[in-house]
């Protein structure tokens, strides 16, 4: 190898570099896959550096994934994605569903051996809504309708007035201002994990920045964190359910976001599982005969119309024409090209649970199937539109997209296919991400590509989006009847009645078509054949290694 | 070299340092203006933050203060207290710590690329010029064209595949004694990203050195040296190379700063824990303090390196006098 030969002559350089290398880094020994299987360890790439490991501060997929292994909420998700008791062993709910009383497990312990108390939850939740602390995610407490959360965040009441208190060390009482049917699922969410006041106060500004200052109550404890380089968590013996945790250590030996680099690292045995997230990587995985698993990430993606007066898509017929004629399966299969994505027609995706166990919302409301790529309907509507407006051709309109490589490819596809479908000129404007957000909010577009990911396990997380008080409703669409139904659903304690309210609201969307839903997002991954039980659920964190194990044949 | 330590020289250094501070301040001010002019702010999200929550965050970060006050606070903290402030994204992490923890990795591959790239580039340029229009010359020029034409993203993947993945997966070489595609902490991990980064430097150096060598070959002092009967070796080393290399030296400063300033792409592909990702994220997230801090840090570096280059230039070129 000529590179290494040349380098061999530059020994002075080598020593200079090793001095530099040594100065910033702790050299950690990395194990081969055989060793990892023998020692029950898993290596993967967590992508970006976690922006923060303080549970109340930053909620993003990378931090959530690590914190989900280090902490545990009152409830937790099981392997099937269902909500089951976690640090709480039981919960009782008042008939009006506004008072929830959780019993904390006596066996629940912090990683330094101290028992978990109800007060730890009270402390953590008060910190979340404290305006002086200013957590970006304090709005989740408002969504959850914790009594007074809104007033505390707006500085009208002190944080001690929050509707949560410890009746004794093991009893936590939560008061909600309205019945929140999905409150149990919220308690499995990162910002509702407990915190120890003594630890947070002891470390203050450096809390949760290294293994010494981060003590959780979950199955794993932080063992190593080298910024932008690596992170490692190891099984904690103090966890109440430690007997069911098989993997002894989970490590991201490098923080690499690039899908191709991660795939290369996987192929050479550097990591044990990785996403195969682009058509090109999928092709390579297939060529190498790797097993590909698909999963849903559950975000609804749409083309949102600008319905503001004076805009082209203020015309309902034209909105319906676009919605009917989209070729979603072609878009998903040929343009997105990632298994796991599915064509979709309605805001609330197929997986969303309904009011009865075992039945999804979609099954419960018995939505009729929608025809994809319904060109005759489009042609009829376009003809009607042209006759109504006495025009011979639809005026040109502009699609607003991000300027990323992926988004540009999508924009080109929609430009071409819509122009073909409607027989007019379609322009594309690709702008940086933040400019796109700004323009959407200011209503400076005709049609914008817009995705929405669920915050909680209830159709409301999608239905709420088009209500008039929602800052994210960029279409400018507003319907008093729709708003009223959403308000009613918000205060309805009966789950079955709520579902019917959502159904009625959805009928309005069907009639008005403020957005054309295109697909629901997903992904694909590959893993070492012996690695089993790694979960990716829509509402939990991903990947979830709590039920993972190596299949020692 | 007796001209170096004169009053003129010291006055020159003093003037340059004063200019450096003014330049840095101007750079910081321009950065401030531009980053505030871009749509959105550090709190812009796909899912908009509710107004009450946003108000609390703005207060905590001081974003609710008038712009001129924010400007004064940032300049004061930076220039009078040597503190770049905290990141809005990686909460609780100061920009100073970010530089201390992650700059060494960027600098390591940068220095490697710089040394390897400069030596290889100069060598190739000299050989190409001496054997002008030969097969070696054509090959070197082809390499340069290819080096410019291929995007560095592709080069990184190609290097990663052919030097790490292919040998490990297909040839089954020993994992312990070979490059790994992704990793950091051992000397071998420097080579692939460093090599990838050096390709741009090699391309630039080869072309520049070759054209300088060709220019010098027809200069009168080279002809005179030959006429005096100096050996070919002596003419090439003492007359041609020494004169051709001078303008190339002035390129080293900018190339060096470019090399150590962290390439997002190369660092990301090879898992180098450098500053590239932080710099990139700071732009896409309007992370004001990080963006400002890293810009001023690299800007300062650039100014210092330029100053050193000018001084070195004076040392090796007798035609330059300070004062």
mmCIF file with all atom_site columns, N, CA and C in Angstrom, chain A residues 268-321:
data_model
loop_
_atom_site.group_PDB
_atom_site.id
_atom_site.type_symbol
_atom_site.label_atom_id
_atom_site.label_alt_id
_atom_site.label_comp_id
_atom_site.label_asym_id
_atom_site.label_entity_id
_atom_site.label_seq_id
_atom_site.pdbx_PDB_ins_code
_atom_site.Cartn_x
_atom_site.Cartn_y
_atom_site.Cartn_z
_atom_site.occupancy
_atom_site.B_iso_or_equiv
_atom_site.pdbx_formal_charge
_atom_site.auth_seq_id
_atom_site.auth_comp_id
_atom_site.auth_asym_id
_atom_site.auth_atom_id
_atom_site.pdbx_PDB_model_num
ATOM 1   N N  . UNK A 1 268 ? -18.760 -3.910  7.928  1.00 0.00 ? 268 UNK A N  1
ATOM 2   C CA . UNK A 1 268 ? -17.448 -4.371  8.383  1.00 0.00 ? 268 UNK A CA 1
ATOM 3   C C  . UNK A 1 268 ? -17.484 -4.787  9.851  1.00 0.00 ? 268 UNK A C  1
ATOM 4   N N  . UNK A 1 269 ? -18.675 -4.874  10.426 1.00 0.00 ? 269 UNK A N  1
ATOM 5   C CA . UNK A 1 269 ? -18.804 -5.378  11.789 1.00 0.00 ? 269 UNK A CA 1
ATOM 6   C C  . UNK A 1 269 ? -18.587 -4.340  12.868 1.00 0.00 ? 269 UNK A C  1
ATOM 7   N N  . UNK A 1 270 ? -18.519 -3.063  12.499 1.00 0.00 ? 270 UNK A N  1
ATOM 8   C CA . UNK A 1 270 ? -18.309 -2.010  13.500 1.00 0.00 ? 270 UNK A CA 1
ATOM 9   C C  . UNK A 1 270 ? -19.528 -1.771  14.362 1.00 0.00 ? 270 UNK A C  1
ATOM 10  N N  . UNK A 1 271 ? -20.730 -1.954  13.791 1.00 0.00 ? 271 UNK A N  1
ATOM 11  C CA . UNK A 1 271 ? -21.971 -1.813  14.556 1.00 0.00 ? 271 UNK A CA 1
ATOM 12  C C  . UNK A 1 271 ? -22.895 -2.985  14.211 1.00 0.00 ? 271 UNK A C  1
ATOM 13  N N  . UNK A 1 272 ? -23.914 -3.170  15.049 1.00 0.00 ? 272 UNK A N  1
ATOM 14  C CA . UNK A 1 272 ? -24.732 -4.377  14.912 1.00 0.00 ? 272 UNK A CA 1
ATOM 15  C C  . UNK A 1 272 ? -26.075 -4.161  14.242 1.00 0.00 ? 272 UNK A C  1
ATOM 16  N N  . UNK A 1 273 ? -26.504 -2.915  14.122 1.00 0.00 ? 273 UNK A N  1
ATOM 17  C CA . UNK A 1 273 ? -27.747 -2.639  13.404 1.00 0.00 ? 273 UNK A CA 1
ATOM 18  C C  . UNK A 1 273 ? -27.660 -1.227  12.843 1.00 0.00 ? 273 UNK A C  1
ATOM 19  N N  . UNK A 1 274 ? -28.298 -1.009  11.709 1.00 0.00 ? 274 UNK A N  1
ATOM 20  C CA . UNK A 1 274 ? -28.283 0.333   11.132 1.00 0.00 ? 274 UNK A CA 1
ATOM 21  C C  . UNK A 1 274 ? -29.487 0.533   10.229 1.00 0.00 ? 274 UNK A C  1
ATOM 22  N N  . UNK A 1 275 ? -29.870 1.775   10.057 1.00 0.00 ? 275 UNK A N  1
ATOM 23  C CA . UNK A 1 275 ? -30.969 2.089   9.157  1.00 0.00 ? 275 UNK A CA 1
ATOM 24  C C  . UNK A 1 275 ? -30.525 1.941   7.715  1.00 0.00 ? 275 UNK A C  1
ATOM 25  N N  . UNK A 1 276 ? -31.428 1.509   6.839  1.00 0.00 ? 276 UNK A N  1
ATOM 26  C CA . UNK A 1 276 ? -31.140 1.535   5.404  1.00 0.00 ? 276 UNK A CA 1
ATOM 27  C C  . UNK A 1 276 ? -32.177 2.494   4.828  1.00 0.00 ? 276 UNK A C  1
ATOM 28  N N  . UNK A 1 277 ? -31.783 3.751   4.763  1.00 0.00 ? 277 UNK A N  1
ATOM 29  C CA . UNK A 1 277 ? -32.784 4.794   4.638  1.00 0.00 ? 277 UNK A CA 1
ATOM 30  C C  . UNK A 1 277 ? -32.819 5.489   3.291  1.00 0.00 ? 277 UNK A C  1
ATOM 31  N N  . UNK A 1 278 ? -32.009 5.057   2.339  1.00 0.00 ? 278 UNK A N  1
ATOM 32  C CA . UNK A 1 278 ? -32.117 5.647   1.007  1.00 0.00 ? 278 UNK A CA 1
ATOM 33  C C  . UNK A 1 278 ? -32.205 4.507   -0.014 1.00 0.00 ? 278 UNK A C  1
ATOM 34  N N  . UNK A 1 279 ? -32.799 4.771   -1.175 1.00 0.00 ? 279 UNK A N  1
ATOM 35  C CA . UNK A 1 279 ? -32.901 3.727   -2.193 1.00 0.00 ? 279 UNK A CA 1
ATOM 36  C C  . UNK A 1 279 ? -31.537 3.134   -2.535 1.00 0.00 ? 279 UNK A C  1
ATOM 37  N N  . UNK A 1 280 ? -30.502 3.978   -2.542 1.00 0.00 ? 280 UNK A N  1
ATOM 38  C CA . UNK A 1 280 ? -29.165 3.501   -2.894 1.00 0.00 ? 280 UNK A CA 1
ATOM 39  C C  . UNK A 1 280 ? -28.630 2.506   -1.861 1.00 0.00 ? 280 UNK A C  1
ATOM 40  N N  . UNK A 1 281 ? -28.825 2.809   -0.571 1.00 0.00 ? 281 UNK A N  1
ATOM 41  C CA . UNK A 1 281 ? -28.342 1.897   0.470  1.00 0.00 ? 281 UNK A CA 1
ATOM 42  C C  . UNK A 1 281 ? -29.171 0.613   0.450  1.00 0.00 ? 281 UNK A C  1
ATOM 43  N N  . UNK A 1 282 ? -30.466 0.733   0.175  1.00 0.00 ? 282 UNK A N  1
ATOM 44  C CA . UNK A 1 282 ? -31.309 -0.460  0.091  1.00 0.00 ? 282 UNK A CA 1
ATOM 45  C C  . UNK A 1 282 ? -30.813 -1.380  -1.022 1.00 0.00 ? 282 UNK A C  1
ATOM 46  N N  . UNK A 1 283 ? -30.439 -0.765  -2.138 1.00 0.00 ? 283 UNK A N  1
ATOM 47  C CA . UNK A 1 283 ? -29.906 -1.560  -3.251 1.00 0.00 ? 283 UNK A CA 1
ATOM 48  C C  . UNK A 1 283 ? -28.653 -2.327  -2.823 1.00 0.00 ? 283 UNK A C  1
ATOM 49  N N  . UNK A 1 284 ? -27.757 -1.631  -2.100 1.00 0.00 ? 284 UNK A N  1
ATOM 50  C CA . UNK A 1 284 ? -26.530 -2.298  -1.634 1.00 0.00 ? 284 UNK A CA 1
ATOM 51  C C  . UNK A 1 284 ? -26.842 -3.407  -0.638 1.00 0.00 ? 284 UNK A C  1
ATOM 52  N N  . UNK A 1 285 ? -27.828 -3.152  0.231  1.00 0.00 ? 285 UNK A N  1
ATOM 53  C CA . UNK A 1 285 ? -28.187 -4.161  1.233  1.00 0.00 ? 285 UNK A CA 1
ATOM 54  C C  . UNK A 1 285 ? -28.754 -5.396  0.549  1.00 0.00 ? 285 UNK A C  1
ATOM 55  N N  . UNK A 1 286 ? -29.548 -5.159  -0.495 1.00 0.00 ? 286 UNK A N  1
ATOM 56  C CA . UNK A 1 286 ? -30.111 -6.294  -1.229 1.00 0.00 ? 286 UNK A CA 1
ATOM 57  C C  . UNK A 1 286 ? -29.011 -7.063  -1.943 1.00 0.00 ? 286 UNK A C  1
ATOM 58  N N  . UNK A 1 287 ? -28.048 -6.316  -2.529 1.00 0.00 ? 287 UNK A N  1
ATOM 59  C CA . UNK A 1 287 ? -26.943 -6.970  -3.229 1.00 0.00 ? 287 UNK A CA 1
ATOM 60  C C  . UNK A 1 287 ? -26.124 -7.824  -2.268 1.00 0.00 ? 287 UNK A C  1
ATOM 61  N N  . UNK A 1 288 ? -26.018 -7.376  -1.014 1.00 0.00 ? 288 UNK A N  1
ATOM 62  C CA . UNK A 1 288 ? -25.237 -8.131  -0.022 1.00 0.00 ? 288 UNK A CA 1
ATOM 63  C C  . UNK A 1 288 ? -26.103 -9.181  0.668  1.00 0.00 ? 288 UNK A C  1
ATOM 64  N N  . UNK A 1 289 ? -27.340 -9.340  0.184  1.00 0.00 ? 289 UNK A N  1
ATOM 65  C CA . UNK A 1 289 ? -28.277 -10.340 0.723  1.00 0.00 ? 289 UNK A CA 1
ATOM 66  C C  . UNK A 1 289 ? -28.529 -10.162 2.221  1.00 0.00 ? 289 UNK A C  1
ATOM 67  N N  . UNK A 1 290 ? -28.661 -8.905  2.638  1.00 0.00 ? 290 UNK A N  1
ATOM 68  C CA . UNK A 1 290 ? -28.968 -8.641  4.051  1.00 0.00 ? 290 UNK A CA 1
ATOM 69  C C  . UNK A 1 290 ? -30.476 -8.647  4.229  1.00 0.00 ? 290 UNK A C  1
ATOM 70  N N  . UNK A 1 291 ? -30.896 -9.003  5.427  1.00 0.00 ? 291 UNK A N  1
ATOM 71  C CA . UNK A 1 291 ? -32.332 -9.013  5.707  1.00 0.00 ? 291 UNK A CA 1
ATOM 72  C C  . UNK A 1 291 ? -32.751 -7.581  6.068  1.00 0.00 ? 291 UNK A C  1
ATOM 73  N N  . UNK A 1 292 ? -33.792 -7.079  5.384  1.00 0.00 ? 292 UNK A N  1
ATOM 74  C CA . UNK A 1 292 ? -34.259 -5.716  5.637  1.00 0.00 ? 292 UNK A CA 1
ATOM 75  C C  . UNK A 1 292 ? -35.609 -5.771  6.351  1.00 0.00 ? 292 UNK A C  1
ATOM 76  N N  . UNK A 1 293 ? -35.703 -5.059  7.456  1.00 0.00 ? 293 UNK A N  1
ATOM 77  C CA . UNK A 1 293 ? -36.978 -4.976  8.170  1.00 0.00 ? 293 UNK A CA 1
ATOM 78  C C  . UNK A 1 293 ? -37.534 -3.572  7.994  1.00 0.00 ? 293 UNK A C  1
ATOM 79  N N  . UNK A 1 294 ? -38.845 -3.466  7.810  1.00 0.00 ? 294 UNK A N  1
ATOM 80  C CA . UNK A 1 294 ? -39.419 -2.128  7.696  1.00 0.00 ? 294 UNK A CA 1
ATOM 81  C C  . UNK A 1 294 ? -40.141 -1.767  8.990  1.00 0.00 ? 294 UNK A C  1
ATOM 82  N N  . UNK A 1 295 ? -40.283 -0.474  9.205  1.00 0.00 ? 295 UNK A N  1
ATOM 83  C CA . UNK A 1 295 ? -41.030 -0.012  10.377 1.00 0.00 ? 295 UNK A CA 1
ATOM 84  C C  . UNK A 1 295 ? -41.704 1.303   10.024 1.00 0.00 ? 295 UNK A C  1
ATOM 85  N N  . UNK A 1 296 ? -42.685 1.676   10.829 1.00 0.00 ? 296 UNK A N  1
ATOM 86  C CA . UNK A 1 296 ? -43.374 2.945   10.594 1.00 0.00 ? 296 UNK A CA 1
ATOM 87  C C  . UNK A 1 296 ? -42.806 4.005   11.515 1.00 0.00 ? 296 UNK A C  1
ATOM 88  N N  . UNK A 1 297 ? -42.666 5.226   11.004 1.00 0.00 ? 297 UNK A N  1
ATOM 89  C CA . UNK A 1 297 ? -42.327 6.326   11.900 1.00 0.00 ? 297 UNK A CA 1
ATOM 90  C C  . UNK A 1 297 ? -43.547 7.203   12.137 1.00 0.00 ? 297 UNK A C  1
ATOM 91  N N  . UNK A 1 298 ? -44.578 7.000   11.320 1.00 0.00 ? 298 UNK A N  1
ATOM 92  C CA . UNK A 1 298 ? -45.896 7.509   11.677 1.00 0.00 ? 298 UNK A CA 1
ATOM 93  C C  . UNK A 1 298 ? -46.205 8.970   11.425 1.00 0.00 ? 298 UNK A C  1
ATOM 94  N N  . UNK A 1 299 ? -45.403 9.659   10.609 1.00 0.00 ? 299 UNK A N  1
ATOM 95  C CA . UNK A 1 299 ? -45.713 11.052  10.331 1.00 0.00 ? 299 UNK A CA 1
ATOM 96  C C  . UNK A 1 299 ? -46.590 11.132  9.080  1.00 0.00 ? 299 UNK A C  1
ATOM 97  N N  . UNK A 1 300 ? -47.636 11.935  9.154  1.00 0.00 ? 300 UNK A N  1
ATOM 98  C CA . UNK A 1 300 ? -48.503 12.131  8.000  1.00 0.00 ? 300 UNK A CA 1
ATOM 99  C C  . UNK A 1 300 ? -47.894 13.218  7.131  1.00 0.00 ? 300 UNK A C  1
ATOM 100 N N  . UNK A 1 301 ? -47.702 12.929  5.846  1.00 0.00 ? 301 UNK A N  1
ATOM 101 C CA . UNK A 1 301 ? -47.132 13.936  4.949  1.00 0.00 ? 301 UNK A CA 1
ATOM 102 C C  . UNK A 1 301 ? -48.205 14.403  3.970  1.00 0.00 ? 301 UNK A C  1
ATOM 103 N N  . UNK A 1 302 ? -48.211 15.695  3.741  1.00 0.00 ? 302 UNK A N  1
ATOM 104 C CA . UNK A 1 302 ? -49.306 16.278  2.967  1.00 0.00 ? 302 UNK A CA 1
ATOM 105 C C  . UNK A 1 302 ? -48.793 17.343  2.002  1.00 0.00 ? 302 UNK A C  1
ATOM 106 N N  . UNK A 1 303 ? -49.619 17.640  1.024  1.00 0.00 ? 303 UNK A N  1
ATOM 107 C CA . UNK A 1 303 ? -49.466 18.878  0.265  1.00 0.00 ? 303 UNK A CA 1
ATOM 108 C C  . UNK A 1 303 ? -50.544 19.800  0.820  1.00 0.00 ? 303 UNK A C  1
ATOM 109 N N  . UNK A 1 304 ? -50.137 20.873  1.469  1.00 0.00 ? 304 UNK A N  1
ATOM 110 C CA . UNK A 1 304 ? -51.122 21.782  2.057  1.00 0.00 ? 304 UNK A CA 1
ATOM 111 C C  . UNK A 1 304 ? -51.416 22.899  1.061  1.00 0.00 ? 304 UNK A C  1
ATOM 112 N N  . UNK A 1 305 ? -52.698 23.211  0.918  1.00 0.00 ? 305 UNK A N  1
ATOM 113 C CA . UNK A 1 305 ? -53.104 24.283  0.000  1.00 0.00 ? 305 UNK A CA 1
ATOM 114 C C  . UNK A 1 305 ? -53.173 25.598  0.744  1.00 0.00 ? 305 UNK A C  1
ATOM 115 N N  . UNK A 1 306 ? -52.846 26.664  0.070  1.00 0.00 ? 306 UNK A N  1
ATOM 116 C CA . UNK A 1 306 ? -53.069 27.979  0.657  1.00 0.00 ? 306 UNK A CA 1
ATOM 117 C C  . UNK A 1 306 ? -54.486 28.410  0.273  1.00 0.00 ? 306 UNK A C  1
ATOM 118 N N  . UNK A 1 307 ? -55.408 28.370  1.252  1.00 0.00 ? 307 UNK A N  1
ATOM 119 C CA . UNK A 1 307 ? -56.813 28.658  0.936  1.00 0.00 ? 307 UNK A CA 1
ATOM 120 C C  . UNK A 1 307 ? -57.182 30.112  1.231  1.00 0.00 ? 307 UNK A C  1
ATOM 121 N N  . UNK A 1 308 ? -56.189 30.942  1.538  1.00 0.00 ? 308 UNK A N  1
ATOM 122 C CA . UNK A 1 308 ? -56.483 32.341  1.846  1.00 0.00 ? 308 UNK A CA 1
ATOM 123 C C  . UNK A 1 308 ? -57.169 33.020  0.661  1.00 0.00 ? 308 UNK A C  1
ATOM 124 N N  . UNK A 1 309 ? -58.069 33.987  0.932  1.00 0.00 ? 309 UNK A N  1
ATOM 125 C CA . UNK A 1 309 ? -58.808 34.624  -0.159 1.00 0.00 ? 309 UNK A CA 1
ATOM 126 C C  . UNK A 1 309 ? -57.853 35.214  -1.195 1.00 0.00 ? 309 UNK A C  1
ATOM 127 N N  . UNK A 1 310 ? -58.222 35.069  -2.457 1.00 0.00 ? 310 UNK A N  1
ATOM 128 C CA . UNK A 1 310 ? -57.396 35.616  -3.520 1.00 0.00 ? 310 UNK A CA 1
ATOM 129 C C  . UNK A 1 310 ? -56.378 34.625  -4.050 1.00 0.00 ? 310 UNK A C  1
ATOM 130 N N  . UNK A 1 311 ? -56.127 33.562  -3.289 1.00 0.00 ? 311 UNK A N  1
ATOM 131 C CA . UNK A 1 311 ? -55.187 32.542  -3.740 1.00 0.00 ? 311 UNK A CA 1
ATOM 132 C C  . UNK A 1 311 ? -55.898 31.518  -4.626 1.00 0.00 ? 311 UNK A C  1
ATOM 133 N N  . UNK A 1 312 ? -55.144 30.918  -5.515 1.00 0.00 ? 312 UNK A N  1
ATOM 134 C CA . UNK A 1 312 ? -55.719 29.961  -6.460 1.00 0.00 ? 312 UNK A CA 1
ATOM 135 C C  . UNK A 1 312 ? -56.492 28.850  -5.744 1.00 0.00 ? 312 UNK A C  1
ATOM 136 N N  . UNK A 1 313 ? -55.894 28.311  -4.681 1.00 0.00 ? 313 UNK A N  1
ATOM 137 C CA . UNK A 1 313 ? -56.512 27.152  -4.022 1.00 0.00 ? 313 UNK A CA 1
ATOM 138 C C  . UNK A 1 313 ? -57.557 27.544  -2.980 1.00 0.00 ? 313 UNK A C  1
ATOM 139 N N  . UNK A 1 314 ? -57.985 28.813  -3.020 1.00 0.00 ? 314 UNK A N  1
ATOM 140 C CA . UNK A 1 314 ? -59.175 29.182  -2.268 1.00 0.00 ? 314 UNK A CA 1
ATOM 141 C C  . UNK A 1 314 ? -60.366 28.463  -2.896 1.00 0.00 ? 314 UNK A C  1
ATOM 142 N N  . UNK A 1 315 ? -60.188 28.040  -4.148 1.00 0.00 ? 315 UNK A N  1
ATOM 143 C CA . UNK A 1 315 ? -61.235 27.306  -4.851 1.00 0.00 ? 315 UNK A CA 1
ATOM 144 C C  . UNK A 1 315 ? -61.232 25.836  -4.431 1.00 0.00 ? 315 UNK A C  1
ATOM 145 N N  . UNK A 1 316 ? -62.359 25.413  -3.853 1.00 0.00 ? 316 UNK A N  1
ATOM 146 C CA . UNK A 1 316 ? -62.465 24.061  -3.300 1.00 0.00 ? 316 UNK A CA 1
ATOM 147 C C  . UNK A 1 316 ? -62.365 22.987  -4.377 1.00 0.00 ? 316 UNK A C  1
ATOM 148 N N  . UNK A 1 317 ? -62.994 23.270  -5.550 1.00 0.00 ? 317 UNK A N  1
ATOM 149 C CA . UNK A 1 317 ? -62.994 22.256  -6.629 1.00 0.00 ? 317 UNK A CA 1
ATOM 150 C C  . UNK A 1 317 ? -61.579 21.913  -7.059 1.00 0.00 ? 317 UNK A C  1
ATOM 151 N N  . UNK A 1 318 ? -60.753 22.942  -7.102 1.00 0.00 ? 318 UNK A N  1
ATOM 152 C CA . UNK A 1 318 ? -59.380 22.729  -7.535 1.00 0.00 ? 318 UNK A CA 1
ATOM 153 C C  . UNK A 1 318 ? -58.604 21.895  -6.498 1.00 0.00 ? 318 UNK A C  1
ATOM 154 N N  . UNK A 1 319 ? -58.895 22.143  -5.228 1.00 0.00 ? 319 UNK A N  1
ATOM 155 C CA . UNK A 1 319 ? -58.242 21.348  -4.167 1.00 0.00 ? 319 UNK A CA 1
ATOM 156 C C  . UNK A 1 319 ? -58.631 19.880  -4.310 1.00 0.00 ? 319 UNK A C  1
ATOM 157 N N  . UNK A 1 320 ? -59.923 19.661  -4.541 1.00 0.00 ? 320 UNK A N  1
ATOM 158 C CA . UNK A 1 320 ? -60.378 18.281  -4.717 1.00 0.00 ? 320 UNK A CA 1
ATOM 159 C C  . UNK A 1 320 ? -59.774 17.653  -5.960 1.00 0.00 ? 320 UNK A C  1
ATOM 160 N N  . UNK A 1 321 ? -59.615 18.461  -7.005 1.00 0.00 ? 321 UNK A N  1
ATOM 161 C CA . UNK A 1 321 ? -59.044 17.941  -8.243 1.00 0.00 ? 321 UNK A CA 1
ATOM 162 C C  . UNK A 1 321 ? -57.632 17.422  -7.993 1.00 0.00 ? 321 UNK A C  1
#
